[in-house]
CSV table of C-alpha atoms in Angstrom, one decimal:
chain,number,residue,atom,x,y,z
A,841,MET,CA,0.0,0.0,0.0
A,842,ARG,CA,1.4,3.4,-1.0
A,843,ARG,CA,2.4,5.6,1.9
A,844,ALA,CA,0.3,8.8,1.9
A,845,GLU,CA,2.2,11.9,0.7
A,846,ARG,CA,2.3,15.1,2.8
A,847,ARG,CA,3.2,18.5,1.4
A,848,ARG,CA,4.3,21.7,3.1
A,849,SER,CA,5.3,24.9,1.6
A,850,ALA,CA,6.4,28.4,2.7
A,851,ALA,CA,7.9,31.5,1.2
A,852,SER,CA,11.6,32.3,1.8
A,853,ARG,CA,12.7,35.6,3.5
A,854,ASP,CA,14.8,38.3,1.9
A,855,GLU,CA,18.2,39.4,3.2
A,856,SER,CA,16.7,41.8,5.7
A,857,ALA,CA,15.1,39.0,7.7
A,858,ASP,CA,16.3,37.8,11.1
A,859,THR,CA,19.0,35.1,10.5
A,860,ASN,CA,17.5,33.1,13.3
A,861,ASP,CA,14.1,33.2,11.6
A,862,LEU,CA,14.5,30.1,9.4
A,863,LEU,CA,12.1,28.1,7.3
A,864,ARG,CA,11.4,24.9,9.3
A,865,PHE,CA,10.1,21.5,8.0
A,866,GLU,CA,10.2,18.6,10.4
A,867,LEU,CA,11.3,15.2,9.0
A,868,SER,CA,11.6,12.0,11.0
A,869,PHE,CA,14.8,10.0,10.9
A,870,GLY,CA,15.1,7.8,7.8
A,871,ALA,CA,12.3,9.6,6.0
A,872,ARG,CA,12.7,10.7,2.4
A,873,ALA,CA,11.6,13.9,0.9
A,874,THR,CA,12.0,16.1,-2.1
A,875,LEU,CA,13.1,19.7,-1.6
A,876,ARG,CA,11.8,22.0,-4.4
A,877,ALA,CA,12.4,25.7,-4.8
A,878,VAL,CA,10.2,27.7,-7.2
A,879,GLN,CA,10.6,31.3,-8.5
A,880,GLY,CA,8.3,32.4,-11.2
A,881,ASP,CA,8.3,29.7,-14.0
A,882,ALA,CA,11.7,28.4,-12.8
A,883,SER,CA,12.2,25.5,-10.4
A,884,ALA,CA,15.0,23.3,-8.9
A,885,THR,CA,14.7,20.1,-6.9
A,886,ALA,CA,16.9,17.9,-4.6
A,887,ALA,CA,16.3,14.5,-2.9
A,888,VAL,CA,16.6,14.5,0.9
A,889,VAL,CA,17.1,11.5,3.3
A,890,ASN,CA,17.1,12.5,7.0
A,891,GLU,CA,20.1,10.6,8.5
A,892,ARG,CA,20.7,10.7,12.2
A,893,GLY,CA,23.6,12.9,13.3
A,894,ARG,CA,24.3,14.3,9.8
A,895,VAL,CA,23.9,17.9,8.8
A,896,GLN,CA,23.2,18.2,5.1
A,897,HIS,CA,23.6,21.2,3.0
A,898,PHE,CA,21.7,21.7,-0.3
A,899,THR,CA,22.2,24.4,-2.9
A,900,LEU,CA,19.3,24.7,-5.3
A,901,GLN,CA,20.3,26.7,-8.4
A,902,LEU,CA,17.4,28.2,-10.2
A,903,PRO,CA,17.8,28.5,-13.9
A,904,GLN,CA,18.8,31.9,-14.9
A,905,GLU,CA,16.7,33.8,-17.3
A,906,PRO,CA,18.6,34.0,-20.6
A,907,ALA,CA,19.9,37.3,-21.6
A,908,ALA,CA,17.7,39.0,-24.1
A,909,THR,CA,18.9,38.3,-27.7
A,910,PRO,CA,19.2,41.2,-30.1
A,911,LEU,CA,16.0,40.0,-31.9
A,912,ALA,CA,14.1,39.8,-28.6
A,913,ALA,CA,15.3,43.3,-27.6
A,914,LEU,CA,14.2,44.5,-31.0
A,915,GLU,CA,10.8,42.9,-30.6
A,916,ALA,CA,10.4,44.6,-27.3
A,917,GLN,CA,11.2,48.0,-28.8
A,918,ILE,CA,8.8,47.4,-31.7
A,919,LEU,CA,6.1,46.6,-29.1
A,920,SER,CA,6.8,49.8,-27.3
A,921,TRP,CA,6.5,51.6,-30.7
A,922,PHE,CA,3.0,50.1,-31.3
A,923,ASP,CA,1.9,50.8,-27.7
A,924,ALA,CA,3.0,54.5,-27.8
A,925,ALA,CA,0.7,57.3,-28.6
A,926,PRO,CA,0.9,58.4,-32.3
A,927,GLU,CA,2.8,61.6,-31.5
A,928,ALA,CA,5.3,59.7,-29.4
A,929,ARG,CA,6.2,57.1,-32.0
A,930,ALA,CA,8.3,59.6,-33.9
A,931,GLN,CA,10.6,59.9,-30.9
A,932,ILE,CA,11.4,56.1,-30.9
A,933,VAL,CA,14.5,55.5,-32.9
A,934,PHE,CA,15.8,52.2,-34.1
A,935,SER,CA,19.5,51.8,-33.8
A,936,THR,CA,22.0,51.0,-36.6
A,937,GLU,CA,22.5,47.6,-35.2
A,938,GLN,CA,18.8,46.9,-35.3
A,939,GLU,CA,18.5,48.1,-38.9
A,940,GLU,CA,21.4,45.8,-39.7
A,941,LEU,CA,19.5,42.9,-38.1
A,942,LEU,CA,16.6,43.6,-40.5
A,943,ARG,CA,19.1,43.5,-43.4
A,944,LYS,CA,20.7,40.2,-42.4
A,945,ASP,CA,17.6,38.3,-41.3
A,946,PRO,CA,14.5,40.1,-42.7
A,947,ILE,CA,12.2,37.1,-42.3
A,948,ALA,CA,12.9,36.7,-38.5
A,949,VAL,CA,12.6,40.4,-38.0
A,950,ARG,CA,9.2,40.5,-39.8
A,951,GLU,CA,8.0,37.6,-37.7
A,952,ALA,CA,9.1,39.5,-34.5
A,953,ALA,CA,7.4,42.7,-35.7
A,954,TRP,CA,4.1,40.7,-36.3
A,955,ARG,CA,4.3,39.2,-32.8
A,956,ALA,CA,4.7,42.6,-31.3
A,957,TYR,CA,1.8,44.0,-33.4
A,958,ARG,CA,-0.5,41.2,-32.2
A,959,ARG,CA,0.5,41.7,-28.5
A,960,SER,CA,0.1,45.5,-28.6
A,961,SER,CA,-2.4,47.1,-26.2
A,962,MET,CA,-3.6,49.4,-29.0
A,963,HIS,CA,-6.0,46.6,-30.0
A,964,GLU,CA,-7.9,46.5,-26.8
A,965,SER,CA,-11.0,48.2,-28.2
A,966,ALA,CA,-10.9,46.1,-31.4
A,967,ARG,CA,-10.6,42.9,-29.3
A,968,ALA,CA,-13.6,44.0,-27.1
A,969,ASP,CA,-15.7,44.7,-30.1
A,970,PHE,CA,-14.8,41.4,-31.7
A,971,ALA,CA,-15.8,39.6,-28.5
A,972,ALA,CA,-19.1,41.5,-28.6
A,973,ARG,CA,-19.4,40.5,-32.3
A,974,LYS,CA,-19.4,44.0,-33.7
A,975,VAL,CA,-17.1,46.0,-36.0
A,976,ARG,CA,-16.6,49.7,-36.5
A,977,GLY,CA,-15.7,51.7,-39.6
A,978,ILE,CA,-15.9,55.4,-40.5
A,979,ASP,CA,-18.9,56.5,-38.6
A,980,GLN,CA,-20.3,53.0,-39.0
A,981,GLU,CA,-20.9,50.0,-36.7
A,982,ALA,CA,-22.2,46.6,-37.7
A,983,PRO,CA,-22.9,43.4,-35.8
A,984,PHE,CA,-22.0,39.9,-37.0
A,985,THR,CA,-22.4,36.3,-36.1
A,986,LEU,CA,-19.4,33.9,-36.2
A,987,ARG,CA,-19.3,30.1,-36.0
A,988,GLU,CA,-16.8,27.4,-36.6
A,989,VAL,CA,-17.4,24.8,-39.3
A,990,GLY,CA,-15.2,21.7,-39.1
A,991,MET,CA,-11.7,21.6,-37.7
A,992,LYS,CA,-9.1,24.5,-37.9
A,993,PRO,CA,-6.4,23.9,-40.5
A,994,GLU,CA,-2.8,24.0,-39.4
A,995,ARG,CA,-2.1,27.5,-40.8
A,996,GLY,CA,-5.2,29.1,-39.3
A,997,TRP,CA,-8.9,29.4,-40.1
A,998,PRO,CA,-10.1,30.4,-43.5
A,999,LEU,CA,-12.8,33.0,-43.2
A,1000,VAL,CA,-16.0,33.4,-45.2
A,1001,ILE,CA,-17.7,36.8,-44.9
A,1002,ALA,CA,-21.3,36.5,-46.0
A,1003,MET,CA,-23.5,39.5,-46.7
A,1004,HIS,CA,-27.3,39.4,-46.7
A,1005,GLY,CA,-30.0,40.7,-49.0
A,1006,GLY,CA,-32.4,43.6,-48.3
A,1007,GLY,CA,-30.8,47.0,-48.4
A,1008,GLY,CA,-33.3,49.9,-48.6
A,1009,ALA,CA,-35.9,48.3,-46.3
A,1010,PRO,CA,-37.2,48.6,-42.7
A,1011,GLN,CA,-35.0,47.4,-39.9
A,1012,ARG,CA,-37.0,44.2,-39.4
A,1013,VAL,CA,-36.6,43.2,-43.0
A,1014,ASN,CA,-32.9,43.5,-43.0
A,1015,ASP,CA,-32.6,41.8,-39.6
A,1016,GLN,CA,-34.7,38.9,-41.1
A,1017,GLN,CA,-32.5,38.7,-44.2
A,1018,TRP,CA,-29.4,38.7,-41.9
A,1019,GLN,CA,-30.8,35.8,-40.0
A,1020,VAL,CA,-31.4,33.9,-43.3
A,1021,MET,CA,-27.7,34.5,-44.3
A,1022,GLN,CA,-26.5,33.0,-41.1
A,1023,ARG,CA,-27.4,29.6,-42.4
A,1024,TYR,CA,-27.9,30.2,-46.1
A,1025,TYR,CA,-24.8,28.5,-47.6
A,1026,ALA,CA,-24.3,24.7,-47.1
A,1027,ASP,CA,-21.7,23.9,-44.4
A,1028,GLN,CA,-18.5,22.2,-45.7
A,1029,PRO,CA,-17.1,20.7,-42.4
A,1030,ASP,CA,-14.5,18.7,-44.3
A,1031,LEU,CA,-12.8,22.0,-45.3
A,1032,GLY,CA,-12.6,23.7,-41.8
A,1033,TYR,CA,-13.4,27.5,-41.8
A,1034,LEU,CA,-15.1,30.3,-39.9
A,1035,TYR,CA,-18.4,31.5,-41.3
A,1036,LEU,CA,-19.1,35.1,-40.5
A,1037,ALA,CA,-22.6,36.6,-41.4
A,1038,LEU,CA,-22.3,40.4,-41.4
A,1039,ARG,CA,-25.3,42.7,-40.8
A,1040,ALA,CA,-25.2,45.8,-43.0
A,1041,PRO,CA,-24.3,48.9,-40.9
A,1042,ASN,CA,-27.6,50.6,-41.9
A,1043,ASN,CA,-30.8,50.1,-43.7
A,1044,GLU,CA,-29.9,52.2,-46.8
A,1045,TRP,CA,-30.1,51.0,-50.4
A,1046,ASN,CA,-26.3,51.0,-50.6
A,1047,GLY,CA,-25.5,49.8,-47.1
A,1048,PHE,CA,-22.9,47.3,-48.4
A,1049,TYR,CA,-21.4,49.4,-51.1
A,1050,ASP,CA,-20.9,53.1,-50.1
A,1051,ASP,CA,-17.4,54.6,-50.0
A,1052,LYS,CA,-17.0,53.8,-46.2
A,1053,ILE,CA,-17.8,50.1,-46.3
A,1054,CYS,CA,-14.3,49.0,-47.3
A,1055,VAL,CA,-12.8,50.5,-44.2
A,1056,LEU,CA,-15.3,48.5,-42.1
A,1057,ILE,CA,-14.5,45.3,-44.0
A,1058,GLU,CA,-10.7,45.8,-43.6
A,1059,ASN,CA,-11.2,46.4,-39.8
A,1060,LEU,CA,-13.3,43.3,-39.6
A,1061,ILE,CA,-10.6,41.2,-41.3
A,1062,ARG,CA,-7.9,42.7,-39.1
A,1063,ALA,CA,-9.9,41.8,-36.0
A,1064,ALA,CA,-10.5,38.3,-37.2
A,1065,VAL,CA,-6.8,37.7,-37.8
A,1066,LEU,CA,-5.9,39.1,-34.4
A,1067,CYS,CA,-8.7,37.5,-32.3
A,1068,ALA,CA,-9.7,34.3,-34.1
A,1069,ASP,CA,-6.4,33.0,-35.7
A,1070,VAL,CA,-7.7,33.6,-39.2
A,1071,ASP,CA,-5.3,33.0,-42.1
A,1072,PRO,CA,-5.2,36.3,-44.0
A,1073,ASP,CA,-4.4,34.6,-47.2
A,1074,ARG,CA,-7.7,32.6,-47.1
A,1075,VAL,CA,-10.4,35.2,-46.7
A,1076,SER,CA,-13.4,35.0,-49.0
A,1077,LEU,CA,-16.3,37.4,-49.6
A,1078,ILE,CA,-19.8,36.3,-50.7
A,1079,GLY,CA,-23.2,38.0,-50.9
A,1080,TYR,CA,-26.7,37.6,-52.3
A,1081,SER,CA,-28.8,40.5,-53.8
A,1082,HIS,CA,-27.9,43.5,-51.6
A,1083,GLY,CA,-24.9,41.6,-50.4
A,1084,GLY,CA,-24.1,40.7,-53.9
A,1085,TYR,CA,-23.9,44.3,-54.9
A,1086,GLY,CA,-21.6,44.7,-52.0
A,1087,ALA,CA,-19.3,41.9,-53.4
A,1088,PHE,CA,-19.2,43.7,-56.7
A,1089,VAL,CA,-18.0,46.9,-55.0
A,1090,ILE,CA,-15.9,45.7,-52.1
A,1091,GLY,CA,-14.3,43.0,-54.1
A,1092,THR,CA,-13.1,45.3,-56.8
A,1093,LYS,CA,-12.0,48.1,-54.4
A,1094,ILE,CA,-9.9,45.9,-52.1
A,1095,PRO,CA,-9.2,42.7,-54.0
A,1096,ASP,CA,-5.8,42.4,-52.1
A,1097,ARG,CA,-7.8,41.4,-49.0
A,1098,PHE,CA,-9.4,38.3,-50.6
A,1099,ALA,CA,-8.6,34.9,-51.9
A,1100,SER,CA,-11.9,34.7,-53.7
A,1101,ILE,CA,-15.2,36.7,-54.1
A,1102,HIS,CA,-18.7,35.7,-55.3
A,1103,SER,CA,-21.8,37.7,-56.0
A,1104,SER,CA,-25.3,36.3,-56.6
A,1105,ALA,CA,-28.5,38.1,-57.9
A,1106,ALA,CA,-26.8,41.5,-58.2
A,1107,ALA,CA,-24.9,43.6,-60.7
A,1108,PRO,CA,-21.9,46.0,-61.0
A,1109,THR,CA,-22.5,49.5,-59.8
A,1110,ASP,CA,-21.6,52.3,-62.2
A,1111,GLY,CA,-18.6,54.4,-61.1
A,1112,GLU,CA,-17.8,52.0,-58.2
A,1113,THR,CA,-17.2,48.6,-59.8
A,1114,ARG,CA,-13.8,48.6,-61.6
A,1115,GLY,CA,-13.3,45.2,-63.2
A,1116,GLU,CA,-9.7,46.0,-64.3
A,1117,ASN,CA,-8.7,45.8,-60.6
A,1118,LEU,CA,-9.4,42.0,-60.6
A,1119,ARG,CA,-6.4,41.1,-62.7
A,1120,HIS,CA,-5.2,38.4,-60.2
A,1121,THR,CA,-8.2,37.8,-58.0
A,1122,ILE,CA,-10.8,35.1,-58.3
A,1123,PHE,CA,-14.3,36.6,-58.8
A,1124,THR,CA,-17.4,34.8,-59.8
A,1125,PHE,CA,-20.9,36.2,-60.3
A,1126,MET,CA,-24.3,34.5,-60.9
A,1127,VAL,CA,-27.6,36.0,-62.1
A,1128,GLY,CA,-30.9,34.7,-63.2
A,1129,GLY,CA,-31.9,35.0,-66.9
A,1130,LYS,CA,-35.2,36.4,-65.8
A,1131,ASP,CA,-33.7,38.8,-63.2
A,1132,THR,CA,-34.1,41.9,-65.3
A,1133,ALA,CA,-35.1,44.4,-62.5
A,1134,TYR,CA,-32.6,47.4,-62.3
A,1135,GLY,CA,-30.9,46.0,-65.5
A,1136,ARG,CA,-29.3,43.2,-63.5
A,1137,ARG,CA,-28.9,40.7,-66.3
A,1138,GLU,CA,-27.9,43.3,-68.9
A,1139,ARG,CA,-25.3,44.9,-66.6
A,1140,CYS,CA,-23.8,41.5,-65.7
A,1141,GLU,CA,-23.5,40.5,-69.3
A,1142,ALA,CA,-21.8,43.9,-70.1
A,1143,PHE,CA,-19.4,43.3,-67.2
A,1144,ASP,CA,-18.6,39.9,-68.5
A,1145,LYS,CA,-17.8,41.3,-71.9
A,1146,SER,CA,-15.6,44.0,-70.4
A,1147,ILE,CA,-13.6,41.3,-68.5
A,1148,GLN,CA,-13.1,39.3,-71.7
A,1149,ALA,CA,-11.8,42.4,-73.4
A,1150,LEU,CA,-9.3,43.0,-70.6
A,1151,ARG,CA,-8.2,39.4,-70.6
A,1152,GLY,CA,-7.7,39.2,-74.4
A,1153,GLU,CA,-5.9,36.1,-75.4
A,1154,ARG,CA,-4.2,35.6,-72.0
A,1155,THR,CA,-5.4,32.7,-69.9
A,1156,ASP,CA,-3.4,33.6,-66.7
A,1157,LEU,CA,-5.2,36.9,-66.1
A,1158,TYR,CA,-8.6,38.0,-64.8
A,1159,PRO,CA,-9.9,34.7,-63.2
A,1160,VAL,CA,-13.5,36.1,-63.4
A,1161,ARG,CA,-16.4,33.8,-64.3
A,1162,PHE,CA,-20.0,34.6,-65.1
A,1163,GLU,CA,-22.9,32.1,-64.6
A,1164,LEU,CA,-26.2,33.0,-66.2
A,1165,ILE,CA,-29.0,30.8,-65.0
A,1166,GLU,CA,-31.5,31.2,-67.9
A,1167,GLU,CA,-34.8,30.1,-66.3
A,1168,ASN,CA,-34.1,31.6,-62.9
A,1169,GLY,CA,-35.5,34.9,-61.5
A,1170,HIS,CA,-34.0,36.9,-58.6
A,1171,THR,CA,-34.5,34.3,-55.9
A,1172,GLY,CA,-33.6,30.6,-55.6
A,1173,LEU,CA,-30.3,30.7,-57.5
A,1174,PRO,CA,-28.3,27.4,-57.3
A,1175,ASP,CA,-25.5,28.9,-55.2
A,1176,ARG,CA,-25.8,27.1,-51.8
A,1177,GLN,CA,-22.6,25.1,-52.4
A,1178,LYS,CA,-20.5,28.2,-53.4
A,1179,VAL,CA,-18.5,28.2,-50.2
A,1180,LYS,CA,-16.8,25.0,-51.2
A,1181,GLU,CA,-15.6,26.6,-54.4
A,1182,LEU,CA,-14.4,29.7,-52.8
A,1183,LEU,CA,-12.3,27.9,-50.2
A,1184,ARG,CA,-10.1,26.3,-52.8
A,1185,ALA,CA,-8.4,29.6,-53.4
A,1186,ARG,CA,-5.4,31.2,-51.7
A,1187,ARG,CA,-4.5,34.9,-52.1
A,1188,ASP,CA,-1.4,36.1,-54.0
A,1189,VAL,CA,-0.2,39.2,-52.4
A,1190,ARG,CA,2.7,39.9,-54.7
A,1191,PRO,CA,1.5,39.4,-58.3
A,1192,PRO,CA,4.1,40.5,-60.9
A,1193,ASP,CA,1.9,43.2,-62.4
A,1194,LEU,CA,-1.0,45.4,-61.3
A,1195,VAL,CA,-3.7,47.6,-62.7
A,1196,TRP,CA,-5.4,49.9,-60.2
A,1197,SER,CA,-8.2,52.3,-61.0
A,1198,PRO,CA,-9.1,54.0,-57.7
A,1199,SER,CA,-12.8,55.0,-57.3
A,1200,ASP,CA,-12.7,57.1,-54.1
A,1201,GLU,CA,-10.4,59.2,-51.9
A,1202,VAL,CA,-10.4,56.8,-49.0
A,1203,LEU,CA,-8.3,53.8,-50.0
A,1204,THR,CA,-4.6,54.5,-50.3
A,1205,ASP,CA,-3.1,51.0,-50.7
A,1206,PHE,CA,-3.4,48.3,-53.4
A,1207,PHE,CA,-1.3,45.2,-53.2
A,1208,TRP,CA,2.3,46.6,-53.5
A,1209,VAL,CA,1.6,50.2,-54.6
A,1210,ARG,CA,0.4,53.2,-52.6
A,1211,VAL,CA,-1.0,56.5,-53.6
A,1212,PRO,CA,-0.9,59.0,-50.6
A,1213,THR,CA,-3.7,61.1,-52.1
A,1214,PRO,CA,-6.0,58.8,-54.2
A,1215,ARG,CA,-8.5,60.3,-56.5
A,1216,ASP,CA,-11.3,58.9,-58.7
A,1217,GLY,CA,-10.5,58.9,-62.4
A,1218,THR,CA,-6.8,58.1,-62.0
A,1219,ARG,CA,-5.1,54.9,-63.1
A,1220,ILE,CA,-1.9,53.0,-62.2
A,1221,GLU,CA,-0.2,50.2,-64.1
A,1222,ALA,CA,2.9,48.6,-62.5
A,1223,ARG,CA,5.1,45.7,-63.5
A,1224,ARG,CA,8.0,44.1,-61.7
A,1225,ASP,CA,10.8,42.3,-63.6
A,1226,GLY,CA,13.7,41.5,-61.4
A,1227,PRO,CA,15.4,44.7,-60.3
A,1228,ARG,CA,13.3,46.7,-62.8
A,1229,ILE,CA,9.9,48.2,-62.1
A,1230,GLU,CA,7.9,49.8,-64.9
A,1231,LEU,CA,5.1,52.3,-64.2
A,1232,ARG,CA,2.3,53.8,-66.3
A,1233,LEU,CA,0.5,56.6,-64.5
A,1234,ASP,CA,-2.5,58.5,-65.5
A,1235,GLY,CA,-3.4,61.5,-63.3
A,1236,VAL,CA,-1.2,60.3,-60.5
A,1237,GLU,CA,1.3,62.8,-59.1
A,1238,GLU,CA,2.9,60.7,-56.4
A,1239,LEU,CA,3.3,57.0,-56.0
A,1240,GLU,CA,5.0,54.6,-53.6
A,1241,VAL,CA,6.2,51.1,-54.6
A,1242,LEU,CA,6.1,48.8,-51.6
A,1243,LEU,CA,8.5,45.9,-51.5
A,1244,ASP,CA,9.8,43.1,-49.2
A,1245,ALA,CA,13.6,43.0,-48.9
A,1246,SER,CA,13.5,39.2,-48.4
A,1247,ALA,CA,12.1,38.9,-52.0
A,1248,LEU,CA,14.6,41.1,-53.7
A,1249,ALA,CA,17.3,38.4,-54.1
A,1250,GLY,CA,19.9,40.7,-52.5
A,1251,ALA,CA,19.4,43.6,-54.9
A,1252,GLU,CA,20.7,46.8,-53.3
A,1253,GLU,CA,19.4,49.0,-56.1
A,1254,LEU,CA,16.2,49.0,-58.2
A,1255,GLU,CA,15.3,50.8,-61.4
A,1256,LEU,CA,12.1,52.7,-61.7
A,1257,VAL,CA,10.9,53.4,-65.2
A,1258,CYS,CA,7.9,55.7,-66.1
A,1259,GLY,CA,7.6,56.8,-69.7
A,1260,ASP,CA,10.9,58.2,-70.8
A,1261,GLU,CA,12.2,58.8,-67.3
A,1262,ARG,CA,14.4,56.3,-65.4
A,1263,ARG,CA,15.7,56.4,-61.9
A,1264,LYS,CA,17.9,54.1,-59.9
A,1265,LEU,CA,16.9,54.0,-56.3
A,1266,PRO,CA,18.5,52.2,-53.3
A,1267,ALA,CA,16.5,49.2,-52.0
A,1268,ARG,CA,17.2,50.0,-48.4
A,1269,PRO,CA,15.0,48.1,-45.8
A,1270,SER,CA,13.8,50.2,-42.9
A,1271,LEU,CA,12.3,49.2,-39.6
A,1272,ARG,CA,10.2,52.3,-39.5
A,1273,VAL,CA,8.8,51.5,-42.9
A,1274,LEU,CA,8.0,48.0,-41.7
A,1275,VAL,CA,6.2,49.0,-38.5
A,1276,GLU,CA,4.3,51.8,-40.2
A,1277,SER,CA,3.1,49.4,-42.9
A,1278,LEU,CA,2.0,46.9,-40.3
A,1279,LEU,CA,0.1,49.7,-38.5
A,1280,ARG,CA,-1.5,50.8,-41.7
A,1281,ARG,CA,-2.4,47.4,-43.2
A,1282,GLY,CA,-2.7,45.1,-40.1
A,1283,ASP,CA,-1.7,42.2,-42.3
A,1284,PRO,CA,1.7,40.5,-42.1
A,1285,ARG,CA,1.6,39.5,-45.8
A,1286,LEU,CA,0.8,43.0,-47.0
A,1287,ALA,CA,3.5,44.6,-44.9
A,1288,HIS,CA,6.7,45.8,-46.4
A,1289,ASP,CA,10.1,47.1,-45.4
A,1290,VAL,CA,11.3,48.9,-48.6
A,1291,VAL,CA,9.6,51.8,-50.2
A,1292,LEU,CA,10.5,53.5,-53.5
A,1293,ARG,CA,8.9,56.9,-54.1
A,1294,TRP,CA,8.0,58.4,-57.4
A,1295,GLY,CA,6.9,62.0,-58.2
A,1296,ARG,CA,6.3,64.4,-55.4
A,1297,ALA,CA,6.4,61.5,-52.9
A,1298,ARG,CA,10.2,61.3,-53.4
């Protein structure tokens, strides 16, 4: 029969204590015990046998905390940068040695910067909102539901954002449509993903496709990555009717946030839907042949023709597909299995070439280019070929090319070409550029540490 164990514990005294005031534990002769000292997460043990007439001395050496490595020290400083007030960040300077660490091991430094970003206290309100299942944008707030489907993949959850029908209707109608969307698409438990049904932020006709909505969607994705372990390369957007109009606008304004996009029973919006921005993003749309209200069928057919013209003879561009269901009206489209199709995709954040036609003055970033002051009616074409970057700019006075030093194959200088003008610029990675891009984008895959400036942005 096993002898019953007895445990006793007490806290040691510091150096100011009376030397006669000792920790005492009584142990009978011949008894065995284990002496264990604990401090924080560290511990040390020694075996004790109480032998008559023998004084035993034990030294328990607690493991010493390892000295902070240069990378750990840099991560701590980046964390302090994120935690600082905006006006105080300018006073935090990264040392020459820390900049050299970025140059020598950019991948490790980027990982450390992302860890610091995720740990930052600046996300407290976003985390609280996500726990309460709501998201904020520019003067907007929207609730959502979230549920797990299947098991989480090793690299994090894929995320499906679903947008309901309704729009310009009473509150109760949009609430009912939102409830339908919470279970509308067939679950695909073998794929493993999070299903998020987003309620429109208002009851307006364009609740899912005004100029503010993209900021709300970006904030939603940021929060999901931070709080729910979402894989930012596997975010999909889908919507029906009012939500489908949202997919046409959101998907073409910020395609760099999505692996795939689908719209049902909707149509492109004049002045907002720019199909040329879908050069490397999967986009599918479905409409009924009898769904002619508001010109839905006609506008979808016109959009399809415009995509075909953009694609030309190329088969590697514009992965956009139109499905016309001839005998169908506005409701009842055969799209309940669409989630399965969307989840096959993975986002490409660094395609070799871009076409960006901004449609508002809100969004400044698009994949690996940035316009500090975007305007409707402008156009950017950019192509990377090794150390050479070609630009075609229409109405754009200043542009930033955003690059990742780890993908530059050691190049220390890059050539920018725009029309007849050529410039050779240093490809110098910068910690400040890295942390500012993480702050602005909230996405480790869209972050960058090299910036080349053209025009007045130089």
